[in-house]
XYZ file of C-alpha atoms in Angstrom:
228
model
C -49.900 -6.859 24.839
C -51.717 -10.047 25.865
C -50.093 -11.997 23.024
C -46.667 -10.651 24.024
C -47.168 -11.754 27.631
C -48.326 -15.180 26.436
C -45.297 -15.540 24.184
C -42.917 -14.497 26.971
C -44.532 -16.923 29.418
C -44.364 -19.838 26.955
C -40.729 -19.101 26.135
C -39.864 -19.109 29.827
C -41.921 -22.253 30.434
C -40.166 -24.030 27.565
C -36.733 -22.955 28.806
C -37.568 -24.211 32.303
C -38.703 -27.615 31.020
C -35.595 -27.989 28.884
C -33.341 -27.139 31.818
C -35.143 -29.587 34.098
C -35.028 -32.487 31.649
C -31.411 -31.803 30.748
C -30.589 -32.173 34.450
C -32.497 -35.471 34.549
C -30.600 -36.781 31.515
C -27.262 -35.756 33.051
C -27.965 -37.513 36.335
C -29.359 -40.633 34.656
C -26.336 -40.959 32.370
C -23.952 -41.081 35.329
C -25.218 -44.398 36.614
C -26.818 -43.204 39.852
C -29.241 -45.539 41.601
C -32.933 -44.660 41.826
C -32.443 -43.723 45.490
C -29.540 -41.412 44.661
C -31.508 -39.857 41.823
C -34.409 -39.226 44.192
C -32.149 -37.483 46.714
C -30.499 -35.353 44.032
C -33.866 -34.404 42.562
C -35.137 -33.276 45.974
C -31.965 -31.237 46.452
C -32.485 -29.547 43.089
C -36.102 -28.779 43.972
C -35.016 -27.250 47.271
C -32.729 -24.790 45.476
C -35.281 -23.592 42.914
C -36.321 -20.541 44.952
C -32.697 -19.555 45.444
C -31.989 -19.881 41.722
C -35.087 -17.846 40.846
C -34.079 -15.088 43.281
C -30.576 -15.072 41.833
C -31.934 -14.676 38.311
C -34.331 -11.940 39.465
C -31.426 -9.992 40.990
C -29.440 -10.375 37.795
C -32.333 -9.146 35.658
C -32.916 -6.177 37.976
C -29.265 -5.240 37.653
C -29.408 -5.424 33.873
C -32.634 -3.408 33.889
C -30.953 -0.776 36.070
C -28.120 -0.417 33.588
C -30.621 -0.148 30.732
C -32.575 2.512 32.638
C -29.343 4.403 33.220
C -28.661 4.355 29.508
C -32.174 5.283 28.406
C -33.079 7.994 30.907
C -32.189 11.558 30.091
C -35.001 12.653 27.774
C -35.147 16.297 28.819
C -37.350 18.497 26.674
C -35.430 21.771 26.841
C -31.947 22.883 27.745
C -31.488 24.707 31.014
C -31.117 23.987 34.728
C -33.045 21.180 36.414
C -33.434 20.075 40.015
C -33.705 16.419 40.987
C -35.229 15.893 44.436
C -33.772 12.677 45.861
C -32.291 11.401 49.105
C -29.139 10.175 47.394
C -27.812 11.107 43.988
C -29.115 8.420 41.666
C -31.705 9.613 39.156
C -29.605 12.692 38.441
C -26.821 10.485 37.097
C -29.242 8.485 34.978
C -30.414 11.706 33.354
C -26.778 12.765 32.978
C -25.942 9.446 31.321
C -28.790 9.911 28.860
C -27.553 13.350 27.861
C -24.045 12.004 27.338
C -25.411 9.292 25.059
C -27.184 11.990 23.074
C -23.812 13.631 22.427
C -23.450 16.237 25.182
C -20.029 16.979 26.678
C -20.029 15.998 30.335
C -18.752 17.574 33.542
C -19.396 15.902 36.890
C -19.106 17.849 40.153
C -19.474 15.513 43.092
C -18.915 14.960 46.780
C -18.474 11.281 45.919
C -15.114 10.417 44.369
C -15.375 10.483 40.548
C -14.040 6.927 40.202
C -16.874 5.628 42.389
C -19.449 7.619 40.420
C -18.168 6.290 37.090
C -18.115 2.718 38.357
C -21.568 2.790 39.913
C -23.418 4.456 37.061
C -21.417 3.005 34.159
C -20.545 6.465 32.879
C -18.186 7.106 29.980
C -15.083 9.177 30.644
C -16.045 12.785 31.419
C -14.385 15.789 33.003
C -14.791 15.582 36.767
C -14.366 17.816 39.796
C -14.217 16.235 43.235
C -15.461 18.433 46.085
C -12.987 17.764 48.861
C -11.106 19.644 51.558
C -8.173 17.292 51.202
C -4.753 18.934 51.224
C -3.960 17.236 47.912
C -5.381 19.971 45.721
C -5.145 20.389 42.001
C -5.535 17.990 39.146
C -5.077 14.240 39.467
C -4.856 11.706 36.648
C -8.616 11.505 36.143
C -10.195 14.489 37.885
C -9.676 17.867 39.527
C -9.954 18.438 43.264
C -11.804 21.612 44.242
C -12.105 23.354 47.589
C -15.866 23.326 48.294
C -15.560 26.611 50.198
C -14.217 28.462 47.155
C -17.393 28.820 45.127
C -15.922 31.566 42.942
C -13.168 29.261 41.686
C -15.624 26.391 41.289
C -18.001 28.545 39.243
C -15.066 29.697 37.130
C -14.121 26.105 36.297
C -17.688 25.284 35.270
C -18.033 28.423 33.159
C -14.761 27.646 31.391
C -16.104 24.191 30.532
C -19.437 25.564 29.301
C -17.790 28.174 27.102
C -15.422 25.644 25.530
C -18.025 24.640 22.980
C -21.556 24.623 24.363
C -23.774 21.544 24.179
C -22.621 20.527 27.649
C -24.205 18.640 30.527
C -23.077 19.538 34.041
C -24.187 17.443 36.998
C -23.853 18.671 40.589
C -24.036 16.232 43.499
C -23.406 17.442 47.027
C -25.494 20.607 47.166
C -26.331 20.128 50.843
C -22.609 19.779 51.532
C -21.948 23.098 49.808
C -24.749 24.764 51.784
C -23.364 23.444 55.081
C -19.960 24.987 54.326
C -20.925 28.230 52.604
C -24.469 29.073 53.667
C -27.548 29.016 51.461
C -27.240 32.569 50.117
C -23.764 31.940 48.711
C -24.801 28.646 47.146
C -27.899 30.271 45.638
C -25.728 32.920 43.956
C -23.450 30.124 42.726
C -26.408 28.282 41.199
C -27.815 31.479 39.659
C -24.471 32.179 38.006
C -24.274 28.680 36.557
C -27.900 28.835 35.445
C -27.277 31.995 33.419
C -24.180 30.543 31.769
C -25.965 27.284 30.966
C -28.726 29.152 29.137
C -26.280 31.335 27.206
C -24.214 28.308 26.168
C -27.188 26.128 25.180
C -26.384 23.458 27.761
C -27.800 21.515 30.703
C -27.337 21.796 34.459
C -28.585 18.922 36.626
C -28.559 19.421 40.394
C -29.307 16.675 42.895
C -30.810 17.922 46.165
C -32.672 16.360 49.064
C -35.614 18.573 50.019
C -35.903 16.806 53.380
C -32.338 17.808 54.248
C -32.953 21.490 53.498
C -35.194 24.178 54.907
C -38.466 24.154 52.997
C -38.240 27.835 52.100
C -34.683 27.446 50.822
C -35.549 24.453 48.671
C -38.537 26.297 47.189
C -36.373 29.318 46.364
C -33.847 27.037 44.684
C -36.561 25.253 42.708
C -37.864 28.577 41.361
C -34.461 29.233 39.788
C -34.722 26.053 37.735
C -36.315 25.360 34.373
C -38.036 22.441 36.054
C -37.794 19.463 38.407
C -37.095 15.941 37.199
């Protein structure tokens, strides 16, 4: 580990020196006076922090994409709860399962196009939870009435039974609870859980414990194979 860190540091140090001296050569070859070179050098020095921050942001973004691709190592098939304020980790796990070969179905309060764009997901079946009057199937997703849990469960079951080895992600659980009540949503989850087990698949549910009653969240968690 120490040798790896040393190697990484030296590679970065070498790259920095090369960049700096290349800039010096460029400026010197353009016939600037010593005064002009001094001013330009000071300007370059003043922007170093900005350039470093820019590179750090870029690396963080690339690391985020890599995390999204690598996460998803779930030991056993079944239903899992992801406690998070906003759906994020649940999609990283979902992405990992898709990479492993699972068929994907996304059920979300967020529009499917936005989900795909943000988490760099491949094309999957998608259901958008919306009370819009434009119901039915669009070019890239279905629109489902979030108050009709029976129909929603039916669509998920149909997908699960189409071949097994599926990964279903649910984002917007609190939204469903606000419209249908916890008892109805619990029955909905229990139904999906049973079908997931029978069809050797995965169910990933994003939920914010802080936005739910503690007792209700605990009851929901007990229905799951585990929490991620």
